């Protein structure tokens, strides 16, 4: 169980936020400037501002900028959702996928692939993923509204995740075209490549609503570290908090998965790295975890482009390689502290 506390060595919260914002901006600029081919960035920006349809301007608007913006949005959603789930469950091993929305979003996208609609409608893939996430969210909220406890909702999330994973595997198994099945597998590995500004505008509204719902629960999460009874005595409605955080995480993370595929471990790793810097306060951890998630995802995406391997490494594979050793280290540390 996680508890609130203070850390005399923790930096000022304002300084921490300012430092992370600067790091996000630096990573965003680095992502725009990084690619497999050289790009005269000042000339590209000048052409865009002047309205000229030059090759550098097209590369910037159609390839570099959407990839960088999605890295920021998706990383922020994963980091924020991870901090929210760890604070709600008071469990350091919780992460956004525990409510099952990620798997449901992946299933929605896979069904669009399987039906062949993805080849005829430009945004069919992310729309299918968002539809899967919305259906999973409605199911979880229906359970939570009937007075179910936190653990019951989480068990429902595990059941949704298992069912979605099984149906995804079934769709792959029954796919009549092996090339289509291979394309689905590659998409499920997670990537920011080959996305457009249309994808950015598609996911930004549901993500923004999800962020607002999660951040609005910051004070209640701080109170929850004192125990559910104490939080209730302080005037916080735990049922409402549960609905709020689950809906917010589902909207933010489900939208991310719908566009990029599954990107693991960001929501697990980032809150652990930043928790000591906010005095172990889950409310303050929310926003800084979002910023930290954006930094981590942008750095990972820049790194895989600097490693000139063809075909390009998938971002979900890179984050898994980074996160798996961290998880083993975390488990070892928890065993020693126990």
mmCIF file with all atom_site columns, C-alpha atoms in Angstrom, residues 113-254:
data_model
loop_
_atom_site.group_PDB
_atom_site.id
_atom_site.type_symbol
_atom_site.label_atom_id
_atom_site.label_alt_id
_atom_site.label_comp_id
_atom_site.label_asym_id
_atom_site.label_entity_id
_atom_site.label_seq_id
_atom_site.pdbx_PDB_ins_code
_atom_site.Cartn_x
_atom_site.Cartn_y
_atom_site.Cartn_z
_atom_site.occupancy
_atom_site.B_iso_or_equiv
_atom_site.pdbx_formal_charge
_atom_site.auth_seq_id
_atom_site.auth_comp_id
_atom_site.auth_asym_id
_atom_site.auth_atom_id
_atom_site.pdbx_PDB_model_num
ATOM 1   C CA . UNK A 1 113 ? -8.595  -4.639  -39.951 1.00 0.00 ? 113 UNK A CA 1
ATOM 2   C CA . UNK A 1 114 ? -10.316 -8.015  -40.154 1.00 0.00 ? 114 UNK A CA 1
ATOM 3   C CA . UNK A 1 115 ? -13.441 -6.648  -41.832 1.00 0.00 ? 115 UNK A CA 1
ATOM 4   C CA . UNK A 1 116 ? -11.445 -4.857  -44.514 1.00 0.00 ? 116 UNK A CA 1
ATOM 5   C CA . UNK A 1 117 ? -12.942 -1.446  -43.686 1.00 0.00 ? 117 UNK A CA 1
ATOM 6   C CA . UNK A 1 118 ? -9.477  -0.091  -42.824 1.00 0.00 ? 118 UNK A CA 1
ATOM 7   C CA . UNK A 1 119 ? -8.529  -0.209  -46.482 1.00 0.00 ? 119 UNK A CA 1
ATOM 8   C CA . UNK A 1 120 ? -11.504 1.881   -47.628 1.00 0.00 ? 120 UNK A CA 1
ATOM 9   C CA . UNK A 1 121 ? -11.915 4.547   -44.906 1.00 0.00 ? 121 UNK A CA 1
ATOM 10  C CA . UNK A 1 122 ? -8.889  6.620   -43.913 1.00 0.00 ? 122 UNK A CA 1
ATOM 11  C CA . UNK A 1 123 ? -9.654  6.937   -40.182 1.00 0.00 ? 123 UNK A CA 1
ATOM 12  C CA . UNK A 1 124 ? -11.494 3.620   -39.780 1.00 0.00 ? 124 UNK A CA 1
ATOM 13  C CA . UNK A 1 125 ? -8.687  2.101   -37.691 1.00 0.00 ? 125 UNK A CA 1
ATOM 14  C CA . UNK A 1 126 ? -8.578  4.708   -34.894 1.00 0.00 ? 126 UNK A CA 1
ATOM 15  C CA . UNK A 1 127 ? -12.366 5.060   -34.957 1.00 0.00 ? 127 UNK A CA 1
ATOM 16  C CA . UNK A 1 128 ? -12.706 1.313   -34.442 1.00 0.00 ? 128 UNK A CA 1
ATOM 17  C CA . UNK A 1 129 ? -10.239 1.467   -31.569 1.00 0.00 ? 129 UNK A CA 1
ATOM 18  C CA . UNK A 1 130 ? -12.103 4.340   -29.925 1.00 0.00 ? 130 UNK A CA 1
ATOM 19  C CA . UNK A 1 131 ? -15.398 2.450   -30.321 1.00 0.00 ? 131 UNK A CA 1
ATOM 20  C CA . UNK A 1 132 ? -13.885 -0.572  -28.546 1.00 0.00 ? 132 UNK A CA 1
ATOM 21  C CA . UNK A 1 133 ? -12.580 1.639   -25.735 1.00 0.00 ? 133 UNK A CA 1
ATOM 22  C CA . UNK A 1 134 ? -15.965 3.365   -25.338 1.00 0.00 ? 134 UNK A CA 1
ATOM 23  C CA . UNK A 1 135 ? -17.827 0.051   -25.084 1.00 0.00 ? 135 UNK A CA 1
ATOM 24  C CA . UNK A 1 136 ? -15.393 -1.226  -22.440 1.00 0.00 ? 136 UNK A CA 1
ATOM 25  C CA . UNK A 1 137 ? -15.718 2.056   -20.530 1.00 0.00 ? 137 UNK A CA 1
ATOM 26  C CA . UNK A 1 138 ? -19.520 1.888   -20.542 1.00 0.00 ? 138 UNK A CA 1
ATOM 27  C CA . UNK A 1 139 ? -19.379 -1.666  -19.206 1.00 0.00 ? 139 UNK A CA 1
ATOM 28  C CA . UNK A 1 140 ? -17.041 -0.691  -16.384 1.00 0.00 ? 140 UNK A CA 1
ATOM 29  C CA . UNK A 1 141 ? -19.071 2.395   -15.483 1.00 0.00 ? 141 UNK A CA 1
ATOM 30  C CA . UNK A 1 142 ? -22.280 0.329   -15.414 1.00 0.00 ? 142 UNK A CA 1
ATOM 31  C CA . UNK A 1 143 ? -20.656 -1.956  -12.867 1.00 0.00 ? 143 UNK A CA 1
ATOM 32  C CA . UNK A 1 144 ? -19.293 0.914   -10.799 1.00 0.00 ? 144 UNK A CA 1
ATOM 33  C CA . UNK A 1 145 ? -22.663 2.686   -10.684 1.00 0.00 ? 145 UNK A CA 1
ATOM 34  C CA . UNK A 1 146 ? -24.222 -0.344  -9.003  1.00 0.00 ? 146 UNK A CA 1
ATOM 35  C CA . UNK A 1 147 ? -22.108 0.089   -5.888  1.00 0.00 ? 147 UNK A CA 1
ATOM 36  C CA . UNK A 1 148 ? -19.295 -2.270  -6.805  1.00 0.00 ? 148 UNK A CA 1
ATOM 37  C CA . UNK A 1 149 ? -16.072 -1.806  -4.866  1.00 0.00 ? 149 UNK A CA 1
ATOM 38  C CA . UNK A 1 150 ? -12.762 -0.866  -6.422  1.00 0.00 ? 150 UNK A CA 1
ATOM 39  C CA . UNK A 1 151 ? -11.502 -4.440  -6.540  1.00 0.00 ? 151 UNK A CA 1
ATOM 40  C CA . UNK A 1 152 ? -14.705 -5.638  -8.207  1.00 0.00 ? 152 UNK A CA 1
ATOM 41  C CA . UNK A 1 153 ? -14.285 -3.044  -10.938 1.00 0.00 ? 153 UNK A CA 1
ATOM 42  C CA . UNK A 1 154 ? -10.640 -4.016  -11.396 1.00 0.00 ? 154 UNK A CA 1
ATOM 43  C CA . UNK A 1 155 ? -11.597 -7.701  -11.646 1.00 0.00 ? 155 UNK A CA 1
ATOM 44  C CA . UNK A 1 156 ? -14.126 -6.679  -14.296 1.00 0.00 ? 156 UNK A CA 1
ATOM 45  C CA . UNK A 1 157 ? -11.301 -4.871  -16.092 1.00 0.00 ? 157 UNK A CA 1
ATOM 46  C CA . UNK A 1 158 ? -9.165  -7.992  -16.005 1.00 0.00 ? 158 UNK A CA 1
ATOM 47  C CA . UNK A 1 159 ? -12.075 -9.982  -17.417 1.00 0.00 ? 159 UNK A CA 1
ATOM 48  C CA . UNK A 1 160 ? -12.580 -7.422  -20.216 1.00 0.00 ? 160 UNK A CA 1
ATOM 49  C CA . UNK A 1 161 ? -8.855  -7.523  -20.997 1.00 0.00 ? 161 UNK A CA 1
ATOM 50  C CA . UNK A 1 162 ? -8.803  -11.328 -21.116 1.00 0.00 ? 162 UNK A CA 1
ATOM 51  C CA . UNK A 1 163 ? -11.893 -11.517 -23.310 1.00 0.00 ? 163 UNK A CA 1
ATOM 52  C CA . UNK A 1 164 ? -10.576 -8.839  -25.686 1.00 0.00 ? 164 UNK A CA 1
ATOM 53  C CA . UNK A 1 165 ? -7.201  -10.589 -25.889 1.00 0.00 ? 165 UNK A CA 1
ATOM 54  C CA . UNK A 1 166 ? -8.879  -13.904 -26.668 1.00 0.00 ? 166 UNK A CA 1
ATOM 55  C CA . UNK A 1 167 ? -11.051 -12.377 -29.393 1.00 0.00 ? 167 UNK A CA 1
ATOM 56  C CA . UNK A 1 168 ? -8.019  -10.612 -30.884 1.00 0.00 ? 168 UNK A CA 1
ATOM 57  C CA . UNK A 1 169 ? -6.160  -13.912 -31.035 1.00 0.00 ? 169 UNK A CA 1
ATOM 58  C CA . UNK A 1 170 ? -9.227  -15.551 -32.604 1.00 0.00 ? 170 UNK A CA 1
ATOM 59  C CA . UNK A 1 171 ? -9.382  -12.844 -35.297 1.00 0.00 ? 171 UNK A CA 1
ATOM 60  C CA . UNK A 1 172 ? -5.701  -13.408 -36.090 1.00 0.00 ? 172 UNK A CA 1
ATOM 61  C CA . UNK A 1 173 ? -6.216  -17.150 -36.217 1.00 0.00 ? 173 UNK A CA 1
ATOM 62  C CA . UNK A 1 174 ? -9.198  -16.909 -38.577 1.00 0.00 ? 174 UNK A CA 1
ATOM 63  C CA . UNK A 1 175 ? -7.699  -14.243 -40.834 1.00 0.00 ? 175 UNK A CA 1
ATOM 64  C CA . UNK A 1 176 ? -7.877  -15.603 -44.413 1.00 0.00 ? 176 UNK A CA 1
ATOM 65  C CA . UNK A 1 177 ? -4.984  -13.393 -45.509 1.00 0.00 ? 177 UNK A CA 1
ATOM 66  C CA . UNK A 1 178 ? -1.622  -14.030 -43.790 1.00 0.00 ? 178 UNK A CA 1
ATOM 67  C CA . UNK A 1 179 ? -0.366  -10.618 -44.862 1.00 0.00 ? 179 UNK A CA 1
ATOM 68  C CA . UNK A 1 180 ? -3.329  -8.937  -43.175 1.00 0.00 ? 180 UNK A CA 1
ATOM 69  C CA . UNK A 1 181 ? -2.648  -10.945 -40.016 1.00 0.00 ? 181 UNK A CA 1
ATOM 70  C CA . UNK A 1 182 ? 0.989   -9.858  -40.112 1.00 0.00 ? 182 UNK A CA 1
ATOM 71  C CA . UNK A 1 183 ? -0.067  -6.230  -40.525 1.00 0.00 ? 183 UNK A CA 1
ATOM 72  C CA . UNK A 1 184 ? -2.331  -6.546  -37.478 1.00 0.00 ? 184 UNK A CA 1
ATOM 73  C CA . UNK A 1 185 ? 0.518   -8.005  -35.417 1.00 0.00 ? 185 UNK A CA 1
ATOM 74  C CA . UNK A 1 186 ? 2.845   -5.164  -36.403 1.00 0.00 ? 186 UNK A CA 1
ATOM 75  C CA . UNK A 1 187 ? 0.171   -2.578  -35.555 1.00 0.00 ? 187 UNK A CA 1
ATOM 76  C CA . UNK A 1 188 ? -0.410  -4.154  -32.130 1.00 0.00 ? 188 UNK A CA 1
ATOM 77  C CA . UNK A 1 189 ? 3.302   -3.669  -31.300 1.00 0.00 ? 189 UNK A CA 1
ATOM 78  C CA . UNK A 1 190 ? 2.728   0.090   -31.105 1.00 0.00 ? 190 UNK A CA 1
ATOM 79  C CA . UNK A 1 191 ? 4.184   2.873   -33.231 1.00 0.00 ? 191 UNK A CA 1
ATOM 80  C CA . UNK A 1 192 ? 3.936   6.598   -33.943 1.00 0.00 ? 192 UNK A CA 1
ATOM 81  C CA . UNK A 1 193 ? 5.023   6.232   -37.563 1.00 0.00 ? 193 UNK A CA 1
ATOM 82  C CA . UNK A 1 194 ? 2.755   6.971   -40.536 1.00 0.00 ? 194 UNK A CA 1
ATOM 83  C CA . UNK A 1 195 ? 0.250   9.006   -38.546 1.00 0.00 ? 195 UNK A CA 1
ATOM 84  C CA . UNK A 1 196 ? -1.190  12.321  -39.725 1.00 0.00 ? 196 UNK A CA 1
ATOM 85  C CA . UNK A 1 197 ? -2.545  15.511  -38.190 1.00 0.00 ? 197 UNK A CA 1
ATOM 86  C CA . UNK A 1 198 ? -6.035  14.026  -38.691 1.00 0.00 ? 198 UNK A CA 1
ATOM 87  C CA . UNK A 1 199 ? -5.148  11.397  -36.090 1.00 0.00 ? 199 UNK A CA 1
ATOM 88  C CA . UNK A 1 200 ? -4.014  14.155  -33.713 1.00 0.00 ? 200 UNK A CA 1
ATOM 89  C CA . UNK A 1 201 ? -7.303  16.072  -34.038 1.00 0.00 ? 201 UNK A CA 1
ATOM 90  C CA . UNK A 1 202 ? -9.284  12.830  -33.708 1.00 0.00 ? 202 UNK A CA 1
ATOM 91  C CA . UNK A 1 203 ? -7.826  11.806  -30.339 1.00 0.00 ? 203 UNK A CA 1
ATOM 92  C CA . UNK A 1 204 ? -7.249  15.227  -28.775 1.00 0.00 ? 204 UNK A CA 1
ATOM 93  C CA . UNK A 1 205 ? -10.879 15.884  -27.617 1.00 0.00 ? 205 UNK A CA 1
ATOM 94  C CA . UNK A 1 206 ? -11.429 12.563  -25.768 1.00 0.00 ? 206 UNK A CA 1
ATOM 95  C CA . UNK A 1 207 ? -7.908  12.759  -24.318 1.00 0.00 ? 207 UNK A CA 1
ATOM 96  C CA . UNK A 1 208 ? -8.516  16.295  -23.050 1.00 0.00 ? 208 UNK A CA 1
ATOM 97  C CA . UNK A 1 209 ? -11.761 15.219  -21.360 1.00 0.00 ? 209 UNK A CA 1
ATOM 98  C CA . UNK A 1 210 ? -9.959  12.251  -19.793 1.00 0.00 ? 210 UNK A CA 1
ATOM 99  C CA . UNK A 1 211 ? -7.126  14.463  -18.516 1.00 0.00 ? 211 UNK A CA 1
ATOM 100 C CA . UNK A 1 212 ? -9.618  16.903  -16.946 1.00 0.00 ? 212 UNK A CA 1
ATOM 101 C CA . UNK A 1 213 ? -11.473 14.090  -15.147 1.00 0.00 ? 213 UNK A CA 1
ATOM 102 C CA . UNK A 1 214 ? -8.261  12.621  -13.732 1.00 0.00 ? 214 UNK A CA 1
ATOM 103 C CA . UNK A 1 215 ? -6.685  15.906  -12.647 1.00 0.00 ? 215 UNK A CA 1
ATOM 104 C CA . UNK A 1 216 ? -9.927  16.960  -10.940 1.00 0.00 ? 216 UNK A CA 1
ATOM 105 C CA . UNK A 1 217 ? -9.496  14.002  -8.554  1.00 0.00 ? 217 UNK A CA 1
ATOM 106 C CA . UNK A 1 218 ? -6.065  15.086  -7.248  1.00 0.00 ? 218 UNK A CA 1
ATOM 107 C CA . UNK A 1 219 ? -7.207  16.253  -3.787  1.00 0.00 ? 219 UNK A CA 1
ATOM 108 C CA . UNK A 1 220 ? -9.350  13.156  -3.291  1.00 0.00 ? 220 UNK A CA 1
ATOM 109 C CA . UNK A 1 221 ? -6.369  10.905  -4.130  1.00 0.00 ? 221 UNK A CA 1
ATOM 110 C CA . UNK A 1 222 ? -4.276  12.680  -1.500  1.00 0.00 ? 222 UNK A CA 1
ATOM 111 C CA . UNK A 1 223 ? -7.035  12.065  1.055   1.00 0.00 ? 223 UNK A CA 1
ATOM 112 C CA . UNK A 1 224 ? -7.326  8.423   -0.015  1.00 0.00 ? 224 UNK A CA 1
ATOM 113 C CA . UNK A 1 225 ? -3.767  7.748   1.181   1.00 0.00 ? 225 UNK A CA 1
ATOM 114 C CA . UNK A 1 226 ? -5.145  8.123   4.726   1.00 0.00 ? 226 UNK A CA 1
ATOM 115 C CA . UNK A 1 227 ? -7.634  5.299   4.131   1.00 0.00 ? 227 UNK A CA 1
ATOM 116 C CA . UNK A 1 228 ? -11.093 5.059   2.603   1.00 0.00 ? 228 UNK A CA 1
ATOM 117 C CA . UNK A 1 229 ? -12.912 5.790   5.867   1.00 0.00 ? 229 UNK A CA 1
ATOM 118 C CA . UNK A 1 230 ? -10.826 8.888   6.543   1.00 0.00 ? 230 UNK A CA 1
ATOM 119 C CA . UNK A 1 231 ? -11.260 10.129  2.971   1.00 0.00 ? 231 UNK A CA 1
ATOM 120 C CA . UNK A 1 232 ? -15.037 9.663   3.247   1.00 0.00 ? 232 UNK A CA 1
ATOM 121 C CA . UNK A 1 233 ? -15.084 11.505  6.592   1.00 0.00 ? 233 UNK A CA 1
ATOM 122 C CA . UNK A 1 234 ? -13.315 14.434  4.899   1.00 0.00 ? 234 UNK A CA 1
ATOM 123 C CA . UNK A 1 235 ? -16.240 14.755  2.492   1.00 0.00 ? 235 UNK A CA 1
ATOM 124 C CA . UNK A 1 236 ? -14.923 12.908  -0.574  1.00 0.00 ? 236 UNK A CA 1
ATOM 125 C CA . UNK A 1 237 ? -17.327 10.626  -2.445  1.00 0.00 ? 237 UNK A CA 1
ATOM 126 C CA . UNK A 1 238 ? -15.237 7.523   -3.190  1.00 0.00 ? 238 UNK A CA 1
ATOM 127 C CA . UNK A 1 239 ? -17.805 6.085   -5.579  1.00 0.00 ? 239 UNK A CA 1
ATOM 128 C CA . UNK A 1 240 ? -17.724 9.265   -7.610  1.00 0.00 ? 240 UNK A CA 1
ATOM 129 C CA . UNK A 1 241 ? -13.925 9.321   -7.486  1.00 0.00 ? 241 UNK A CA 1
ATOM 130 C CA . UNK A 1 242 ? -13.784 5.752   -8.771  1.00 0.00 ? 242 UNK A CA 1
ATOM 131 C CA . UNK A 1 243 ? -16.109 6.580   -11.673 1.00 0.00 ? 243 UNK A CA 1
ATOM 132 C CA . UNK A 1 244 ? -14.180 9.745   -12.443 1.00 0.00 ? 244 UNK A CA 1
ATOM 133 C CA . UNK A 1 245 ? -10.735 8.144   -12.557 1.00 0.00 ? 245 UNK A CA 1
ATOM 134 C CA . UNK A 1 246 ? -11.816 5.040   -14.464 1.00 0.00 ? 246 UNK A CA 1
ATOM 135 C CA . UNK A 1 247 ? -13.698 7.116   -17.059 1.00 0.00 ? 247 UNK A CA 1
ATOM 136 C CA . UNK A 1 248 ? -10.814 9.567   -17.391 1.00 0.00 ? 248 UNK A CA 1
ATOM 137 C CA . UNK A 1 249 ? -8.186  6.843   -17.771 1.00 0.00 ? 249 UNK A CA 1
ATOM 138 C CA . UNK A 1 250 ? -10.359 4.952   -20.228 1.00 0.00 ? 250 UNK A CA 1
ATOM 139 C CA . UNK A 1 251 ? -10.887 8.012   -22.427 1.00 0.00 ? 251 UNK A CA 1
ATOM 140 C CA . UNK A 1 252 ? -7.243  9.096   -22.415 1.00 0.00 ? 252 UNK A CA 1
ATOM 141 C CA . UNK A 1 253 ? -5.546  5.706   -22.706 1.00 0.00 ? 253 UNK A CA 1
ATOM 142 C CA . UNK A 1 254 ? -8.207  4.150   -24.941 1.00 0.00 ? 254 UNK A CA 1
#
